[in-house]
Coordinates of C-alpha atoms and ligand atoms in Angstrom, one line a residue:
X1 CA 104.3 101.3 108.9
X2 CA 105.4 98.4 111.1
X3 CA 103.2 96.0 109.0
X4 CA 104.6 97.3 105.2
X5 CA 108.1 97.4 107.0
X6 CA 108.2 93.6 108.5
X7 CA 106.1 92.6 105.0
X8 CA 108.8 93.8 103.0
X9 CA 111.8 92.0 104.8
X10 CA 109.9 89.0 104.8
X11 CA 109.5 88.9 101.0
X12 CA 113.8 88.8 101.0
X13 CA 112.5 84.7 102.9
X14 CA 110.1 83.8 100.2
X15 CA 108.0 80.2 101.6
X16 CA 110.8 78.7 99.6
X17 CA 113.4 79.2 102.3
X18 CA 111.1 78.5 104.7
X19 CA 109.9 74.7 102.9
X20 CA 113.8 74.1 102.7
X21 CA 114.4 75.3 106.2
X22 CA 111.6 72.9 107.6
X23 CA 113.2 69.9 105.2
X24 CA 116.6 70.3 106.1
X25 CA 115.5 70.7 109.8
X26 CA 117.8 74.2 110.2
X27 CA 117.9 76.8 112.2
X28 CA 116.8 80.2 109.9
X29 CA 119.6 82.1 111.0
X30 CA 119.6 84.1 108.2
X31 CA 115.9 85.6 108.6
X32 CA 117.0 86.1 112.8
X33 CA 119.6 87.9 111.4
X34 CA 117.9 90.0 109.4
X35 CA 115.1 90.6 112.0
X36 CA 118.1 91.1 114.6
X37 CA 119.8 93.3 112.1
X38 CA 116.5 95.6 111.2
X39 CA 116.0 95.5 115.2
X40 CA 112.5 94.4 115.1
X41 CA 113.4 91.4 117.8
X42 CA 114.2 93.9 120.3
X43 CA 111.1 96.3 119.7
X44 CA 110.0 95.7 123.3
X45 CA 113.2 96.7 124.8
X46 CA 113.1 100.7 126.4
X47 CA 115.3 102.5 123.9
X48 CA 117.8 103.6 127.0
X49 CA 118.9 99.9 126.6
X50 CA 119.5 99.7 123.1
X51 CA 115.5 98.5 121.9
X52 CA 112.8 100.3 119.9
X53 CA 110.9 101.3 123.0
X54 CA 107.3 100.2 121.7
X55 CA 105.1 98.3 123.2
X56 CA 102.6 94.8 122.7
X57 CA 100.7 96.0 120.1
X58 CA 103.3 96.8 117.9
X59 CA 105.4 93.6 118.9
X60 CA 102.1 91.5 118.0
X61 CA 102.4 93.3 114.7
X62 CA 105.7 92.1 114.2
X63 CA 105.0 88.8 115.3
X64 CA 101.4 88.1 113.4
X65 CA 103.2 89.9 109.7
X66 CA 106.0 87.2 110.0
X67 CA 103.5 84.1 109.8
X68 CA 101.3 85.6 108.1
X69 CA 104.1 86.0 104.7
X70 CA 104.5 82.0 105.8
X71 CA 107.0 81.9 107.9
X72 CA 107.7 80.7 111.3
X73 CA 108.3 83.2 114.1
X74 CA 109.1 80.5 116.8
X75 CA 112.4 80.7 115.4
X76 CA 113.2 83.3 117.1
X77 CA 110.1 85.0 119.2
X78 CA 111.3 84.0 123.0
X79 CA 113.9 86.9 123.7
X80 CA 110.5 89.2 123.6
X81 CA 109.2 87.9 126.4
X82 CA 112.4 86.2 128.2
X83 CA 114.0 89.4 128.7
X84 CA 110.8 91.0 130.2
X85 CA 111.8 89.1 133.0
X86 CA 115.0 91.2 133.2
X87 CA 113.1 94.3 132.6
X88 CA 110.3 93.7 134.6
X89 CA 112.6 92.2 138.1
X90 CA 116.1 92.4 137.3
X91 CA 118.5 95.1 139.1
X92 CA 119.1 97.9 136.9
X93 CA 123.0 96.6 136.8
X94 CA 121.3 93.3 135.3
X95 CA 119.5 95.5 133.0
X96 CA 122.7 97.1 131.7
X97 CA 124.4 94.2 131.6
X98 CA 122.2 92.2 129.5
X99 CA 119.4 94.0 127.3
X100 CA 121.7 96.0 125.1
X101 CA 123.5 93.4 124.5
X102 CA 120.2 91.4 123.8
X103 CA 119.1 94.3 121.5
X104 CA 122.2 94.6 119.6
X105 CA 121.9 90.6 119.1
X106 CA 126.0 90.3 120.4
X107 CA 123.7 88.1 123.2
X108 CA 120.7 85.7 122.1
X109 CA 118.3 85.1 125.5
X110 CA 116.4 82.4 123.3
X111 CA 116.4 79.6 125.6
X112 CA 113.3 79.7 128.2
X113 CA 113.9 77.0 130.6
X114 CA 110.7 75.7 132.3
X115 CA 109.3 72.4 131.3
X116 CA 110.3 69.0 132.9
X117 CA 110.0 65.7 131.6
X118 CA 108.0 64.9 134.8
X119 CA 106.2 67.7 136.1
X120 CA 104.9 68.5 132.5
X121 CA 102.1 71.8 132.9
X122 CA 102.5 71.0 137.0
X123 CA 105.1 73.9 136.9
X124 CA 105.3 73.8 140.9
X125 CA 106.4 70.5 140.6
X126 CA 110.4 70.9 138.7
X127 CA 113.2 69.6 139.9
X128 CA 116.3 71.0 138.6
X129 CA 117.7 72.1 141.8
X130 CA 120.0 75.2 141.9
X131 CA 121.7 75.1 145.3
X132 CA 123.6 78.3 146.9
X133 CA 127.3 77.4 147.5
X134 CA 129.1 80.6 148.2
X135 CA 128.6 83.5 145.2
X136 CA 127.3 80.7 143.4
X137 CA 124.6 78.3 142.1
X138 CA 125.1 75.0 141.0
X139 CA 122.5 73.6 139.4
X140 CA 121.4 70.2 138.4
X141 CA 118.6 68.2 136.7
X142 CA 116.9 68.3 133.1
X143 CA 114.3 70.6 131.1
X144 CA 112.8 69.2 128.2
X145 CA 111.0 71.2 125.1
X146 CA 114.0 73.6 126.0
X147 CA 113.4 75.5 121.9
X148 CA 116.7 76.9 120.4
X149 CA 118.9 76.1 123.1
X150 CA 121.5 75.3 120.8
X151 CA 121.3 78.9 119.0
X152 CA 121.3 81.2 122.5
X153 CA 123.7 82.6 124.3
X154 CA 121.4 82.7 127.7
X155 CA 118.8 80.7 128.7
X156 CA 116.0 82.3 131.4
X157 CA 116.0 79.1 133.8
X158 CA 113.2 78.0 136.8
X159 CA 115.0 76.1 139.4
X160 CA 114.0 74.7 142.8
X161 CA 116.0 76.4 145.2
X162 CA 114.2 75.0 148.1
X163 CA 112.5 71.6 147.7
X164 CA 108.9 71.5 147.4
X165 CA 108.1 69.5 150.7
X166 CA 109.5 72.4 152.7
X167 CA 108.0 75.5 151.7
X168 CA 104.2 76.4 152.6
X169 CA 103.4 77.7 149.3
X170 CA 104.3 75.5 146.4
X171 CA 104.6 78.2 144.4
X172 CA 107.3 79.2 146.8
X173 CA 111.0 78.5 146.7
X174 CA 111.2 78.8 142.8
X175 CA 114.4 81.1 141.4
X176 CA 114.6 82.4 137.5
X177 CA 118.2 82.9 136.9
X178 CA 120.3 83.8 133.6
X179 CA 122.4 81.1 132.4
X180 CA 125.4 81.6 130.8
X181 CA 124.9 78.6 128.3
X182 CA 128.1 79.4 126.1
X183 CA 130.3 79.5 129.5
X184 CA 129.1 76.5 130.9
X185 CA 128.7 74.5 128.1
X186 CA 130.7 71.5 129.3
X187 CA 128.5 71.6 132.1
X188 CA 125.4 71.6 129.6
X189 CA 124.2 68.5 127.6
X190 CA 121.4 69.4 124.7
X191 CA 120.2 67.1 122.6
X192 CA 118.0 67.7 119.8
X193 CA 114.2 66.4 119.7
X194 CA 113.4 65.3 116.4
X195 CA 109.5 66.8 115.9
X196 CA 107.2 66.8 113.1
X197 CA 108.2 71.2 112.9
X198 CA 111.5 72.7 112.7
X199 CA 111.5 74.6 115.8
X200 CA 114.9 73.1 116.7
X201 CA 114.1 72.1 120.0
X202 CA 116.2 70.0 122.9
X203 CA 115.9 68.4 126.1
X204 CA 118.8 69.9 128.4
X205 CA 120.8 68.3 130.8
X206 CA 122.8 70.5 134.0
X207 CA 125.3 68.7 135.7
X208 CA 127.1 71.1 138.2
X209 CA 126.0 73.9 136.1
X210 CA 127.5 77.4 137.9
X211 CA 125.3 80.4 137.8
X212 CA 127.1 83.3 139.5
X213 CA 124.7 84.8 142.6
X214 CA 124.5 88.2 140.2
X215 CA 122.7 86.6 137.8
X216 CA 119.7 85.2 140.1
X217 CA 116.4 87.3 139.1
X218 CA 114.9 89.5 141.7
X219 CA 114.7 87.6 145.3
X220 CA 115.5 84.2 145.6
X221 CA 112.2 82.1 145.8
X222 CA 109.8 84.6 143.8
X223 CA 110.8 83.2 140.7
X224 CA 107.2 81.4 139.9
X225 CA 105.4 85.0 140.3
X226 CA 108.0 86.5 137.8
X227 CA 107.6 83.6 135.2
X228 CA 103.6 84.6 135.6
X229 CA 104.0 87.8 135.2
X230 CA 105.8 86.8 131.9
X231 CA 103.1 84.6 130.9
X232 CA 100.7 87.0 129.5
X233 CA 103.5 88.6 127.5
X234 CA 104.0 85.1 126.1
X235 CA 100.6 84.2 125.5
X236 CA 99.7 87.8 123.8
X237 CA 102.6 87.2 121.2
X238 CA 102.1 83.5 120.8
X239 CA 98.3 84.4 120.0
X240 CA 99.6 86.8 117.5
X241 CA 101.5 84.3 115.6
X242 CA 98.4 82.1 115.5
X243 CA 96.4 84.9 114.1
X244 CA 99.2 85.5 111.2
X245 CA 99.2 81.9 110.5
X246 CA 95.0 82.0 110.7
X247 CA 94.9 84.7 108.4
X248 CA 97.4 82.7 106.1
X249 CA 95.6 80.0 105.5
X250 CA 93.1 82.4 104.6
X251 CA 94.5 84.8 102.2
X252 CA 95.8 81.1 100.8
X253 CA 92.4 79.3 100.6
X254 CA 90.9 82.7 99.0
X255 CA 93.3 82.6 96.3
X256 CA 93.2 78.9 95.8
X257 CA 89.3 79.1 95.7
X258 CA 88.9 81.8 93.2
X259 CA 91.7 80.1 90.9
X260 CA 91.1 76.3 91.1
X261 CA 88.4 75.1 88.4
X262 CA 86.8 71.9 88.1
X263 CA 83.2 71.0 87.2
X264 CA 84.1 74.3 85.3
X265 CA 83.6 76.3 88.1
X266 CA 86.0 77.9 90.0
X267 CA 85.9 76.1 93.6
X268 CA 84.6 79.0 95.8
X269 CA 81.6 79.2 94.0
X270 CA 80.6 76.3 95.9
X271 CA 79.1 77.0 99.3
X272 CA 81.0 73.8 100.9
X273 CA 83.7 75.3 99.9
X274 CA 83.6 78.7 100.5
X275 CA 81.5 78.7 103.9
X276 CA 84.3 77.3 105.9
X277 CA 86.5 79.7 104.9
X278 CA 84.3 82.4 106.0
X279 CA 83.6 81.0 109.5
X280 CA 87.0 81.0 110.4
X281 CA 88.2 84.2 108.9
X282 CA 85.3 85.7 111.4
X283 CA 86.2 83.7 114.1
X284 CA 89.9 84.4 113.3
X285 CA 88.9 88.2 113.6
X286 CA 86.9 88.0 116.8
X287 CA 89.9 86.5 118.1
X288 CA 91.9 89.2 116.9
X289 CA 89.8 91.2 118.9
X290 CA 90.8 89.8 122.2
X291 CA 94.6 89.8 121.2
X292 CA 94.1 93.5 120.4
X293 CA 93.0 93.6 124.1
X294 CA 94.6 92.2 125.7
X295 CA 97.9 93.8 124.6
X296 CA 96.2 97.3 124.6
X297 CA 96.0 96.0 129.2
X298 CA 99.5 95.0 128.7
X299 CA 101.0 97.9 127.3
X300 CA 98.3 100.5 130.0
X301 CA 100.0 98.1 133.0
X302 CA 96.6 96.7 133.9
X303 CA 96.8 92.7 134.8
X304 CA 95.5 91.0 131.4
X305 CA 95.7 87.3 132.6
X306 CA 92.3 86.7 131.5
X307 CA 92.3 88.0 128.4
X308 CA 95.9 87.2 127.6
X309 CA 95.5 83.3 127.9
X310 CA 91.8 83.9 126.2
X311 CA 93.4 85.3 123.4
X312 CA 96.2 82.7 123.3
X313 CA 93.1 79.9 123.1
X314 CA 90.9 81.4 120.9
X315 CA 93.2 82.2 117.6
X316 CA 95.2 79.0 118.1
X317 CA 91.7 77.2 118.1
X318 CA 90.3 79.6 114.8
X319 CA 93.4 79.3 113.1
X320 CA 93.0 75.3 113.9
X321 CA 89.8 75.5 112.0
X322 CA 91.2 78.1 109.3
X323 CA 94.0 75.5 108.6
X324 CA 91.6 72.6 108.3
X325 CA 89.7 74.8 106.0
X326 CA 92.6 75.3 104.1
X327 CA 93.7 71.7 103.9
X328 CA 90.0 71.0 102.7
X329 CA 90.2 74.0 100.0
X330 CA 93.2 72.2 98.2
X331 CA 92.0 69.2 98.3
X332 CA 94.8 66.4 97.3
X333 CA 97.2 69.7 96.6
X334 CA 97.2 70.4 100.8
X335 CA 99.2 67.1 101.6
X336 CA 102.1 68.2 98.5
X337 CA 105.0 69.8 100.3
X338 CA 105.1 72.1 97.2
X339 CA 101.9 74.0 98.4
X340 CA 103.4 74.9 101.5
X341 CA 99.9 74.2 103.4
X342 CA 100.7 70.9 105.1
X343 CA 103.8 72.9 106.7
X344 CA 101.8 75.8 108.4
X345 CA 99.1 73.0 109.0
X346 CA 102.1 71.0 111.3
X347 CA 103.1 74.7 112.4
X348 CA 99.9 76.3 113.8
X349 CA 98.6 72.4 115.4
X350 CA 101.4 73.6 117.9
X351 CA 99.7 76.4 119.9
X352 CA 97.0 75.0 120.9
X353 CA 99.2 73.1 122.9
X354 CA 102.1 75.2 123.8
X355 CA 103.1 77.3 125.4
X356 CA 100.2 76.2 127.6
X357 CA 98.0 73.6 126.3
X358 CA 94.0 74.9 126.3
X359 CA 92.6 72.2 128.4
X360 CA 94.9 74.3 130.4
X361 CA 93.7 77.8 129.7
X362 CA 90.2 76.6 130.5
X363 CA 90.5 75.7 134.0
X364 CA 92.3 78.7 134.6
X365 CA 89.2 80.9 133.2
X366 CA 86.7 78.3 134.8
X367 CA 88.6 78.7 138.0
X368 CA 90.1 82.6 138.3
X369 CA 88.2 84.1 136.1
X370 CA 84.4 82.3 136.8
X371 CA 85.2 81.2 140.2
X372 CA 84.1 77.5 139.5
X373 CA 86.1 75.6 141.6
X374 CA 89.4 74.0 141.1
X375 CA 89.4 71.3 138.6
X376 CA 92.1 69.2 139.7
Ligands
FAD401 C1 107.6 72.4 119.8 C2 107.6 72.7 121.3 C3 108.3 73.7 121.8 C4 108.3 74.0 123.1 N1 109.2 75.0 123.6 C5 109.3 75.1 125.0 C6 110.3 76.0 125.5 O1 111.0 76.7 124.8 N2 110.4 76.1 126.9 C7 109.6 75.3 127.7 O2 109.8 75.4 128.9 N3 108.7 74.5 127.2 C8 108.5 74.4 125.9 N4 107.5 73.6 125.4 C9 106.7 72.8 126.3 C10 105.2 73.1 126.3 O3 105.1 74.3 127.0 C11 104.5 71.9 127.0 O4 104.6 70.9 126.0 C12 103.1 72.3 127.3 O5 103.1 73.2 128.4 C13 102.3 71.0 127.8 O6 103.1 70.3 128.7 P1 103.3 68.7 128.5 O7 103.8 68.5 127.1 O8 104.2 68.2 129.6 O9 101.9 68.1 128.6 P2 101.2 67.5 129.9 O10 101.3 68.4 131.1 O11 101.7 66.1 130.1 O12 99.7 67.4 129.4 C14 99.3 66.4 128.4 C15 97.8 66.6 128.1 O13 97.0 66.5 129.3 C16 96.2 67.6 129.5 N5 96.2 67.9 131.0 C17 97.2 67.8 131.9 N6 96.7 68.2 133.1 C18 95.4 68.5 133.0 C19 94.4 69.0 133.8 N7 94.6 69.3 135.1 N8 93.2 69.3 133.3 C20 92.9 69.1 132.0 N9 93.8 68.6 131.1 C21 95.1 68.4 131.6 C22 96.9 68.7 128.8 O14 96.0 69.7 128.4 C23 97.5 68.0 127.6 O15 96.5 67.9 126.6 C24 107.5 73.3 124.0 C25 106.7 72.3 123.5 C26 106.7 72.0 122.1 C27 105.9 70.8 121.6

């Protein structure tokens, strides 16, 4: 029902919208909207606060059905996970405060402030500093990849709020707060990144940015293990958009195969051709597997950071090779914008780098999950 449901509003965004969209470089706000509007962004949030009430599988659904009609969920995925954070450690005043608000759409929590120009995947080591003064925070420094900062409400920020020399743990004396971006925004610089997708993303810039003490996230200092506790959340859904966008490229080449004839022969019938595009369906749907997994952990409560960040690497790496199958299926026709293939080419590349990049994901199985020892 979820899958016909989601199908059918995204056939009001045919991939035309989505080729102009990614041309002009704008925000969809129509298709959040909609997805706003049909409440399917706010399926994760317990119905007592204005959500759906389901759980990960269902939100994958949601997620993998959008890129898999060909368009881009990144527009609008991160109040998903962000406002777990609220869910999972806020007070319950926080959680009145903010997630109906979230679920109605009146507040977007689409900005997820983590990454630093210098610390890069070294989370431990950001430097925007929020210091206490009184029933406040200020806060100062810069995020960079900050995505749709300039189309939320509220950004879920990680700040030092005690430097790194002088706690014990450097996992310590990090703080996830909610900023109020519209209320502060002559405090707030964003400017735009210009990438090679549309995901309308920004490096942000805090100077003296005031974040009252009621809107710091759990206990001050535990803000890394809530941002980990988000992760897998993250990861599950981001694997879920790689697997719509895996099984794209397939339903695309398949078509494309069976229809395109030269040496009078449709192009499938040739093994080079048509092999590829079975290897990476099945490894597409062994990946599948996993993300079926590891959201079926998620949603019983069990810790799924193995198989949430497995999940996360394997579809973005089958949906890599599904894409270059693709590209290899059209031949000339995958480079013309008009086929829509060099877009989702551009747009799956993406997560095998972010959220975390898989060199990444790697050491952490090598190292939590085999017990080899720490890489670096
Ligand atoms: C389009 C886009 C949107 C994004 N949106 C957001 C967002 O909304 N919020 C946010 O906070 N961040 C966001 N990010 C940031 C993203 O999470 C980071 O780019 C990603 O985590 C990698 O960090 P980095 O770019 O600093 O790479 P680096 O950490 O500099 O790494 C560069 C390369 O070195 C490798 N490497 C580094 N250290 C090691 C090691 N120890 N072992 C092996 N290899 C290593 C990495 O695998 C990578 O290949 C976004 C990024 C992009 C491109």
């Amino acid at each position: 029902m979820i899958r016909k449901s989601v199908k059918s509003l995204c056939e009001r965004f045919p991939e035309t919208y989505w080729q102009e969209t990614d041309e002009r470089e704008e925000y969809p706000t129509s298709f959040v909207q909609a997805l706003t509007d049909e409440g399917w962004l706010s399926v994760l949030i317990p119905e007592q606060y204005g959500g759906a009430g389901l759980g990960m599988t269902e939100a994958s659904i949601v997620l993998e059905e959008i890129n898999r009609s060909g368009g881009n969920a990144g527009a609008c995925h991160a109040q998903m996970y962000t406002m777990g954070a609220i869910l999972r450690h806020g007070s319950e005043e926080q959680k009145q405060r903010f997630l109906p608000k979230i679920a109605s759409g009146e507040a977007r929590l689409q900005a997820f402030g983590i990454t630093e120009p210098t610390a890069g995947s070294d989370t431990t080591s950001i430097e925007t500093f929020a210091q206490k003064e009184g029933e406040k925070y200020i806060v100062n420094g810069q995020k960079i990849w900050t995505s749709r900062a300039e189309h939320s409400d509220l950004m879920l920020l990680l700040a030092r709020t005690t430097p790194k020399e002088t706690v014990t743990k450097k996992t310590d004396g990090l703080s996830l707060f909610i900023l109020d971006m519209k209320e502060q925004r002559d405090k707030i610089t964003i400017r735009p990144i210009d990438t090679m997708i549309n995901h309308a993303t920004t490096e942000v810039f805090f100077e003296n940015a005031e974040i009252p003490v009621e809107n710091l996230i759990g206990e001050e200092g535990k803000g890394f293990k809530y941002v980990l506790s988000g992760m897998n959340a993250e990861r599950i859904l981001i694997a879920s958009e790689s697997v719509g966008d895996g099984l794209y490229f397939i339903d695309r080449s398949v078509q494309y195969a069976n229809e395109r004839v030269v040496f009078n022969r449709p192009i499938g019938k040739n093994q080079g051709v048509q092999f590829p595009i079975a290897k990476a369906f099945m490894e597409i749907e062994a990946a599948k597997l996993m993300r079926d997994r590891a959201a079926e952990l998620f949603d019983e409560g069990v810790n799924c950071g193995a198989e949430a960040n497995m999940a996360k690497y394997l579809t973005s790496e089958a949906t890599w090779n599904a894409g270059n199958a693709a590209m290899d299926t059209y031949g000339g026709y995958g480079f013309a914008k008009e086929y829509n293939i060099e877009r989702k080419f551009r747009e799956a590349r993406l997560f095998k780098v972010a959220p975390i990049a898989n060199n990444l994901v790697l050491s952490f199985v090598g190292q939590h999950v085999l017990g080899l020892p720490r890489s670096y």
